[in-house]
mmCIF file of C-alpha atoms in Angstrom:
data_model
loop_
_atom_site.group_PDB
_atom_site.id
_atom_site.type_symbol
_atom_site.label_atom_id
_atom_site.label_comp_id
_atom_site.label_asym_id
_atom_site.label_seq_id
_atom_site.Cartn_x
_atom_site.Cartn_y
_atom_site.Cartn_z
ATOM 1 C CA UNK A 229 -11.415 10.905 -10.447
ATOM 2 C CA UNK A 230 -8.338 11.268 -12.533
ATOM 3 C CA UNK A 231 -5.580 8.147 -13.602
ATOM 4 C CA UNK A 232 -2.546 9.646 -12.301
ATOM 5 C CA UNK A 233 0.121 10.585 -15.417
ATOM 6 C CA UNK A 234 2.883 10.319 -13.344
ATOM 7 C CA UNK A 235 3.791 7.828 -10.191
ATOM 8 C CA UNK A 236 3.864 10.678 -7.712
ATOM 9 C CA UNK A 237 0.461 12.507 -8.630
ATOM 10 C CA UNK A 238 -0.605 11.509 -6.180
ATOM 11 C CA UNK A 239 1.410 13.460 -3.612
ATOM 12 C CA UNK A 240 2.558 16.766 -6.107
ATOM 13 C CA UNK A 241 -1.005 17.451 -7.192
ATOM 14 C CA UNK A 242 -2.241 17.434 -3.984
ATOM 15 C CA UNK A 243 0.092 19.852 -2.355
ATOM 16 C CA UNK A 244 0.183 22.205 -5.944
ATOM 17 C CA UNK A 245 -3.419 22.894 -4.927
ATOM 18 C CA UNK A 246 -4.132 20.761 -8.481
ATOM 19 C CA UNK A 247 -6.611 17.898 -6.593
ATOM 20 C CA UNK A 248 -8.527 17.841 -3.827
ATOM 21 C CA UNK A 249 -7.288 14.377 -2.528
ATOM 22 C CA UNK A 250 -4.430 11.518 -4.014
ATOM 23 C CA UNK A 251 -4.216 8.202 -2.955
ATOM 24 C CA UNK A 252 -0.306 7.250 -2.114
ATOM 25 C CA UNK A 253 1.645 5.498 -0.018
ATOM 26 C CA UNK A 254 2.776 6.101 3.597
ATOM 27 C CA UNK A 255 6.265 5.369 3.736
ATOM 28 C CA UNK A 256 6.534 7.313 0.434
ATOM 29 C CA UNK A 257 4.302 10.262 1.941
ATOM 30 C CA UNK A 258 6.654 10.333 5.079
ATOM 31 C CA UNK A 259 9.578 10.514 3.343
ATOM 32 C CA UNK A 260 8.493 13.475 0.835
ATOM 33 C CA UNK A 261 7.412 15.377 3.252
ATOM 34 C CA UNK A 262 10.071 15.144 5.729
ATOM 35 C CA UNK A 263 12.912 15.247 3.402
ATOM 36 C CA UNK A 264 11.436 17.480 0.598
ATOM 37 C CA UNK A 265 9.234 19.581 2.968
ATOM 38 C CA UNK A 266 6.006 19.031 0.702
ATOM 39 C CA UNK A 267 3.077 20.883 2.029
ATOM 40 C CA UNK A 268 0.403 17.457 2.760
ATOM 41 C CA UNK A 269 -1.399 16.066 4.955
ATOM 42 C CA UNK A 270 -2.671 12.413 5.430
ATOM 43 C CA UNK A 271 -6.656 12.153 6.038
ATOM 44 C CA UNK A 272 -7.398 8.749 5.904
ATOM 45 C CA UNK A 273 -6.130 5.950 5.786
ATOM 46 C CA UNK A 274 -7.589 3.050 3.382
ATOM 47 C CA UNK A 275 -6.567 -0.343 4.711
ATOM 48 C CA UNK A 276 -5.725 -0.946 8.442
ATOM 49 C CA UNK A 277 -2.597 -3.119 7.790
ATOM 50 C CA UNK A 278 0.002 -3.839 5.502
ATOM 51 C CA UNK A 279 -1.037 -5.239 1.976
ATOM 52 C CA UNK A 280 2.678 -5.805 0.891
ATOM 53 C CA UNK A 281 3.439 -9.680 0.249
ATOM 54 C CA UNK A 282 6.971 -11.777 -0.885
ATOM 55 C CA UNK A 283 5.416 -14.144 -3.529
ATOM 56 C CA UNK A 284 7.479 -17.051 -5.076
ATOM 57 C CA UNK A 285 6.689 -19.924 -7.142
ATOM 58 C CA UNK A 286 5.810 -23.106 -4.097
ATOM 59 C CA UNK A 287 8.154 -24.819 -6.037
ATOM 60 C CA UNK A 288 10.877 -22.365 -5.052
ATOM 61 C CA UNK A 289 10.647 -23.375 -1.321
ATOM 62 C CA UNK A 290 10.464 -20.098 -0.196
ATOM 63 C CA UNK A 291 7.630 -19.680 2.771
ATOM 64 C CA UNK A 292 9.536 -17.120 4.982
ATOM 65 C CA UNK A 293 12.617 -14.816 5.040
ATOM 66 C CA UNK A 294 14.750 -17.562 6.280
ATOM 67 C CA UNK A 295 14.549 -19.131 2.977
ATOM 68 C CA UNK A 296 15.703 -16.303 0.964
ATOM 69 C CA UNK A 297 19.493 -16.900 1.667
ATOM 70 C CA UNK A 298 21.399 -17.933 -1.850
ATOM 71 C CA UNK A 299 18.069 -16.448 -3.751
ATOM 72 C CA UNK A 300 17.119 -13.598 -6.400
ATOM 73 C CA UNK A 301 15.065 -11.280 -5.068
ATOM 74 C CA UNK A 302 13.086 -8.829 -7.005
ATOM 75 C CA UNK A 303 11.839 -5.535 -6.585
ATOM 76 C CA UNK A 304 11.103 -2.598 -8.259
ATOM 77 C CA UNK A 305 14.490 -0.349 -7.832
ATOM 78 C CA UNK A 306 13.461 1.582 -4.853
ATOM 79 C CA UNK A 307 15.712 2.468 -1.760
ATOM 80 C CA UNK A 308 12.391 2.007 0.411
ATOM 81 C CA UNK A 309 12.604 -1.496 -0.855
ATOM 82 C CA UNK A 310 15.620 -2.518 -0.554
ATOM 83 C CA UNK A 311 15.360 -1.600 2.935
ATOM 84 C CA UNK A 312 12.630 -4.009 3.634
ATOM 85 C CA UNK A 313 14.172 -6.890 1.877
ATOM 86 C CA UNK A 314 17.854 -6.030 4.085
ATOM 87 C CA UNK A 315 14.962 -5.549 7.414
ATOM 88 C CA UNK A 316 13.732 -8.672 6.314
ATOM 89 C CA UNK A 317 16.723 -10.608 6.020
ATOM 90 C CA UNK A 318 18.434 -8.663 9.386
ATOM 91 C CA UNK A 319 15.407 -10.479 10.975
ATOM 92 C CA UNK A 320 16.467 -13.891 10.347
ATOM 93 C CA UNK A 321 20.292 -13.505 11.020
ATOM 94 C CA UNK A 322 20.968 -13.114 7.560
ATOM 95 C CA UNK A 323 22.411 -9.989 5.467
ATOM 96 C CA UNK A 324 22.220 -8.202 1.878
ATOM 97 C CA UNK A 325 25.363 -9.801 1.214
ATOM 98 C CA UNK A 326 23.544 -14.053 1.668
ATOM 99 C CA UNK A 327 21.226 -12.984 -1.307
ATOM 100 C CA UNK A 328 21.082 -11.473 -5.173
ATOM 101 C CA UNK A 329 18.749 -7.982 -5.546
ATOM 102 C CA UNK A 330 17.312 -8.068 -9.024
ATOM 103 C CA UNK A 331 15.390 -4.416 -9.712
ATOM 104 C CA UNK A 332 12.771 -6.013 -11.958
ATOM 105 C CA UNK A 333 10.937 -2.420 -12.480
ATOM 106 C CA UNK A 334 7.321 -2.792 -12.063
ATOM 107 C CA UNK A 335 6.988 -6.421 -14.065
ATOM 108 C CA UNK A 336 7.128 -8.502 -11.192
ATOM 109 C CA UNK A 337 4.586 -11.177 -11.901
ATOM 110 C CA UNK A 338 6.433 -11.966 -15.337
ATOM 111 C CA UNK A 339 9.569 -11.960 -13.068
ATOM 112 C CA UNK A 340 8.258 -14.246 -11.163
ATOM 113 C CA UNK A 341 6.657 -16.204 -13.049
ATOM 114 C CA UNK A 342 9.603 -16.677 -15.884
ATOM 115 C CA UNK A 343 12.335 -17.600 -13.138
ATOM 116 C CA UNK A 344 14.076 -14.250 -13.952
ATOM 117 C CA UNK A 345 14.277 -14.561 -10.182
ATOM 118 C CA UNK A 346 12.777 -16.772 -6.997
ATOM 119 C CA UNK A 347 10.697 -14.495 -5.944
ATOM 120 C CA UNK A 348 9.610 -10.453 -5.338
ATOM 121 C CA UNK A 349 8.613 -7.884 -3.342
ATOM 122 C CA UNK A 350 5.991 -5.048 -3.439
ATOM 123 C CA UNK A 351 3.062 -7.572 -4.546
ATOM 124 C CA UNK A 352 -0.530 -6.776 -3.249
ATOM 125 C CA UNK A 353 -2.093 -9.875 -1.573
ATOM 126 C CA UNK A 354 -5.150 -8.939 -3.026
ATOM 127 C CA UNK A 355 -3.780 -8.413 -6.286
ATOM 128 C CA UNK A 356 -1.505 -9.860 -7.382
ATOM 129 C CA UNK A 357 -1.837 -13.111 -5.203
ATOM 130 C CA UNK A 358 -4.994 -14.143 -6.795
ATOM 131 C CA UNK A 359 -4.170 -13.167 -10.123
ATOM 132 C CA UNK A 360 -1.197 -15.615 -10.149
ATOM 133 C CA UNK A 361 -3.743 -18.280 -8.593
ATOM 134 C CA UNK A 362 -6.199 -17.607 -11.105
ATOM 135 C CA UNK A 363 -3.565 -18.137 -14.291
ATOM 136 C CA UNK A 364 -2.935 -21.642 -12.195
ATOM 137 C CA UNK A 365 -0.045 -20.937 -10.584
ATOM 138 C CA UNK A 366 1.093 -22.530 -7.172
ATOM 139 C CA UNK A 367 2.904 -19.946 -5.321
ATOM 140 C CA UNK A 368 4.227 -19.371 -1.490
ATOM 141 C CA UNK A 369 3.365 -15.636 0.053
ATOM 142 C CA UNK A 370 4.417 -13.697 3.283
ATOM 143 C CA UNK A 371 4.487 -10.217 5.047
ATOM 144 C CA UNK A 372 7.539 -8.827 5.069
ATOM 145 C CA UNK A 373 5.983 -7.080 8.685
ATOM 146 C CA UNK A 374 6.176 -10.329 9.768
ATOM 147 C CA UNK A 375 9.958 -10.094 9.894
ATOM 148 C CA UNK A 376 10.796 -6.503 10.903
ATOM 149 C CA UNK A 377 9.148 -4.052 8.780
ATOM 150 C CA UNK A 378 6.767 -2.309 10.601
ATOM 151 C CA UNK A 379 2.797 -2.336 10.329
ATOM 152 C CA UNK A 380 1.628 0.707 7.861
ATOM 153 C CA UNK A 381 -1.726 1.495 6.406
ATOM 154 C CA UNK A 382 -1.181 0.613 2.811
ATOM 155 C CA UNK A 383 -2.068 3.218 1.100
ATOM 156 C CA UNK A 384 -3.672 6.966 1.902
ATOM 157 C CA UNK A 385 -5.588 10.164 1.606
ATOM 158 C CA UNK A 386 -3.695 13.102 1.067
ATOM 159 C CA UNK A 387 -4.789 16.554 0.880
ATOM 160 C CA UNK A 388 -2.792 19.682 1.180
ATOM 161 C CA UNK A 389 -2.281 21.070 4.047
ATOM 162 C CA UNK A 390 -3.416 24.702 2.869
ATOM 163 C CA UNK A 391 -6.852 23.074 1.420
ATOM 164 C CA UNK A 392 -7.257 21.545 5.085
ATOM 165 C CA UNK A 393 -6.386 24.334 7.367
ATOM 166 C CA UNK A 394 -8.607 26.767 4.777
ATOM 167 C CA UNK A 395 -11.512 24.296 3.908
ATOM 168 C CA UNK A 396 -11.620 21.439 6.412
ATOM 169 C CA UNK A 397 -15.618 20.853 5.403
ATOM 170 C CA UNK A 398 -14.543 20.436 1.778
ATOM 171 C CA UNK A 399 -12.237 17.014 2.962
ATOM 172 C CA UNK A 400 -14.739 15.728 5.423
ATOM 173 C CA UNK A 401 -18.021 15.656 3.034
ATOM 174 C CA UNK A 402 -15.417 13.755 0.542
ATOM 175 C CA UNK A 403 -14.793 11.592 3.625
ATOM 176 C CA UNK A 404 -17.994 10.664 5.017
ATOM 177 C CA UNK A 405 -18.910 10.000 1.298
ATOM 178 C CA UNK A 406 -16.279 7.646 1.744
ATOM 179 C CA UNK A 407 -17.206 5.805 4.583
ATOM 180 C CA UNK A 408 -21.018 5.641 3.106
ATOM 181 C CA UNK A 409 -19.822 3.714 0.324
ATOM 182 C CA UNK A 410 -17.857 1.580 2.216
ATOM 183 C CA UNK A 411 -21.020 0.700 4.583
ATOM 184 C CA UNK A 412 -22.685 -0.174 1.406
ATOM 185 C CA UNK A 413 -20.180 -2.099 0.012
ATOM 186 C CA UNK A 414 -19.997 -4.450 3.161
ATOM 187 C CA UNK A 415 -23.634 -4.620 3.049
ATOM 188 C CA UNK A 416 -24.158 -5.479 -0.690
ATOM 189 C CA UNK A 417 -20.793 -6.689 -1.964
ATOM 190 C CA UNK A 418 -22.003 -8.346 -4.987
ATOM 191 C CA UNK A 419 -23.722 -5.090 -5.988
ATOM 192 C CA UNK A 420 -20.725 -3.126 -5.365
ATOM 193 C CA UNK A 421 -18.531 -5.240 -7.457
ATOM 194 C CA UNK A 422 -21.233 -5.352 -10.474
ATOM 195 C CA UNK A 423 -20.816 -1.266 -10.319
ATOM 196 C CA UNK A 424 -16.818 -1.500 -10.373
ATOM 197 C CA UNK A 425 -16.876 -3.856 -13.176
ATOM 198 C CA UNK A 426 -19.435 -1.955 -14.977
ATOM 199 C CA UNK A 427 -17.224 1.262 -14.785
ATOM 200 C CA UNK A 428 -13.711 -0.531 -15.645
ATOM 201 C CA UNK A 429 -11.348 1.029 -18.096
ATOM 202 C CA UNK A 430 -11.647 -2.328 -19.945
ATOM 203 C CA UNK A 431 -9.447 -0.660 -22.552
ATOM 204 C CA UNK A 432 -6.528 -0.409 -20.403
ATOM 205 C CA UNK A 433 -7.380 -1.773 -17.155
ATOM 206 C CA UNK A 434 -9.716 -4.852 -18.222
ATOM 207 C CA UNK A 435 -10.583 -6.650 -14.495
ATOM 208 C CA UNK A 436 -11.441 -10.108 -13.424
ATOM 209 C CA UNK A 437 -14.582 -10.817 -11.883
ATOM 210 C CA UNK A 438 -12.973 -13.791 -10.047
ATOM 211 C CA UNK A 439 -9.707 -11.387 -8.796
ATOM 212 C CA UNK A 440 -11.986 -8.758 -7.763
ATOM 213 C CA UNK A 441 -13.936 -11.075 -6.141
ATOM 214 C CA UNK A 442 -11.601 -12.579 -4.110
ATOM 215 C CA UNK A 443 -9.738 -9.006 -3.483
ATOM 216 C CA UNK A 444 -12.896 -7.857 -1.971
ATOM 217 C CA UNK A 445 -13.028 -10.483 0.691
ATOM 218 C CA UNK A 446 -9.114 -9.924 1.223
ATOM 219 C CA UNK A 447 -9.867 -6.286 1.409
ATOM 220 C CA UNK A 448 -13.384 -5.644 3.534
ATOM 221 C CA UNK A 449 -11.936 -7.483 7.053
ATOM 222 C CA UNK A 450 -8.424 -4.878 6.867
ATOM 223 C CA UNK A 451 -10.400 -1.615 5.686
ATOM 224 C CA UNK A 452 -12.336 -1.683 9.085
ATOM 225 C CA UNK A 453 -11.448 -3.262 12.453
ATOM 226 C CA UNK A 454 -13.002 -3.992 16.093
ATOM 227 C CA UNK A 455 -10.628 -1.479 17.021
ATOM 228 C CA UNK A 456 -10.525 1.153 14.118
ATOM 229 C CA UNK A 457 -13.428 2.500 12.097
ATOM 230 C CA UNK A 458 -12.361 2.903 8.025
ATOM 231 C CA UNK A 459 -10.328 5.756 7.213
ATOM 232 C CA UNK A 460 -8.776 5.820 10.781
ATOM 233 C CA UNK A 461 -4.876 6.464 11.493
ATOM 234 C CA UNK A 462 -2.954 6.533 14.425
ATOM 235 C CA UNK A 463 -0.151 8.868 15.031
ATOM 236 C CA UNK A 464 1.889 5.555 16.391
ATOM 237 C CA UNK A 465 1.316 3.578 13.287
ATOM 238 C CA UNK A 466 3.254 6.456 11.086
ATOM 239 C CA UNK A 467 5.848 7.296 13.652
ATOM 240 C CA UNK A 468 6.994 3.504 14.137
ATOM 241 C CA UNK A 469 7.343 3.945 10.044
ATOM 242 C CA UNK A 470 9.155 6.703 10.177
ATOM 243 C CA UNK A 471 11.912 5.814 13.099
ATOM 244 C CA UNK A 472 12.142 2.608 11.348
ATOM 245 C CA UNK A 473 13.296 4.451 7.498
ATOM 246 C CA UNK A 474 15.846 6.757 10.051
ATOM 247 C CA UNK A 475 17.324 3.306 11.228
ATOM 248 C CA UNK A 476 17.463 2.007 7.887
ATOM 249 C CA UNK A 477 19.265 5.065 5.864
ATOM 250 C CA UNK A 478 16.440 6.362 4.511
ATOM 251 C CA UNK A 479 15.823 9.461 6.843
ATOM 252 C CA UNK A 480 18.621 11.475 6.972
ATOM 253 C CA UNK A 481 17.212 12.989 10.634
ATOM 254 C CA UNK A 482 14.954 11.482 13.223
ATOM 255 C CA UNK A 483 11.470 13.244 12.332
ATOM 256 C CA UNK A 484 8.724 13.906 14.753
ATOM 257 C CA UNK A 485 5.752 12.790 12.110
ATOM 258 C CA UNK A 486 2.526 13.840 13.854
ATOM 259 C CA UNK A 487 2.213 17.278 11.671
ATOM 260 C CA UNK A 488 0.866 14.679 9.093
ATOM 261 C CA UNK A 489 -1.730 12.797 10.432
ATOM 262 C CA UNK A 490 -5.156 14.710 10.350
ATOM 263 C CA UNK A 491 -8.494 12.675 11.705
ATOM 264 C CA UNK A 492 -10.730 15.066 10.512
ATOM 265 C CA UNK A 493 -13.743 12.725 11.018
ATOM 266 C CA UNK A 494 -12.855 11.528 14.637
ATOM 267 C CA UNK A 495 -12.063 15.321 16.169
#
């Protein structure tokens, strides 16, 4: 396992032929390969639902979209998300034009957290939700999919579509190895946590036994579902993603994703 250099490693390397698998995201993965025509394919998908939460200070007032009218919002610069805070704010009768769009970069805890604005976009629930609550902060959270952007697996599996027409067995032994560490980990979470802290980059990375705690119980009950074993995608899931960036500007043409989605494990 490598720490990507770069923010899209882990889309290039995988269609250069350069690693076997890269974790990215799907509205990011749809929109590279449709628009760019980059050779991947989507194996697996981590979490069953969205992970993306609005955080603001509870002070702020802010518990829904509604309440964003007259605020700063930040996000990190991206035409994907300004697209969810204008879906967002489309929901609840309002426009781009009844709020302020900070791009914050990546720092959106500090920007929080320092009033730089009321409140941001892109934050993990199981990340950055109880880091904030662990530093003592009282915040307010909410999906943006519950006002108009669409349901999406958070983040993927992507392999290149040469590796997985040539060497499908390679993908699925990573796979099931996969989905046998995820059985354990439901089955002996404690243990599973000692072994990620033990192999932290503390250096760079250092974790928080209580953060990763809690992430783990935010995580385990969206990885796997009554209705979807872990790693599962539906063909639906990305297509509602990807008619959804065509009506919001960021698909220049209406894209028939299917050619992405490969359940190698459920064939």
């Amino acid at each position: 396992m490598n720490f990507p250099a770069n923010t899209n490693d882990g889309i290039s390397m995988p269609a250069a032929g350069k690693a076997d698998i890269g974790i990215y995201y799907l509205q990011d993965a749809i929109q590279t390969a449709v628009e760019e025509n980059v050779p991947i394919v989507s194996v697996g998908a981590v979490t069953q639902s969205s992970l993306n939460v609005v955080i603001s200070l509870a002070k702020s007032g802010i518990k829904g979209a509604e309440d964003l009218a007259g605020k700063k919002i930040g996000y990190s610069g991206t035409a994907l998300s300004e697209a969810q805070i204008a879906s967002m704010l489309k929901n609840v009768g309002l426009s781009a034009d009844d709020c302020q769009f900070v791009d914050v970069g990546f720092d959106l805890l500090t920007a929080t957290t320092t009033g730089q604005v009321d409140a941001t976009t892109g934050n993990m629930v199981n990340h950055e939700v109880p880091q904030l609550e662990e530093e003592g902060f009282d915040i307010n959270y909410f999906y943006p999919t519950d006002y108009g952007v669409p349901q999406s697996y958070e983040l993927v599996f992507l392999a290149g579509k040469d590796a997985v027409d040539k060497n499908p067995e390679k993908i699925e032994k990573f796979l099931r190895a996969c989905r046998k560490g995820f059985d354990f980990m439901k089955e002996n979470p404690e243990e599973a946590l000692q072994i990620l802290l033990d192999h932290q980059n503390e250096e760079n990375f250092p974790l928080s036994k209580t953060v990763e705690t809690k992430s783990m119980e935010i995580l385990l009950p969206v990885m796997e579902t009554e209705d979807a074993k872990f790693l599962s995608q539906d063909v639906s899931v990305w297509q509602n993603n990807a008619d959804w960036m065509y009506e919001n500007g960021i698909l220049k043409e209406k894209a028939d994703v299917s050619f992405l989605v490969k359940n190698l494990l459920d064939e």
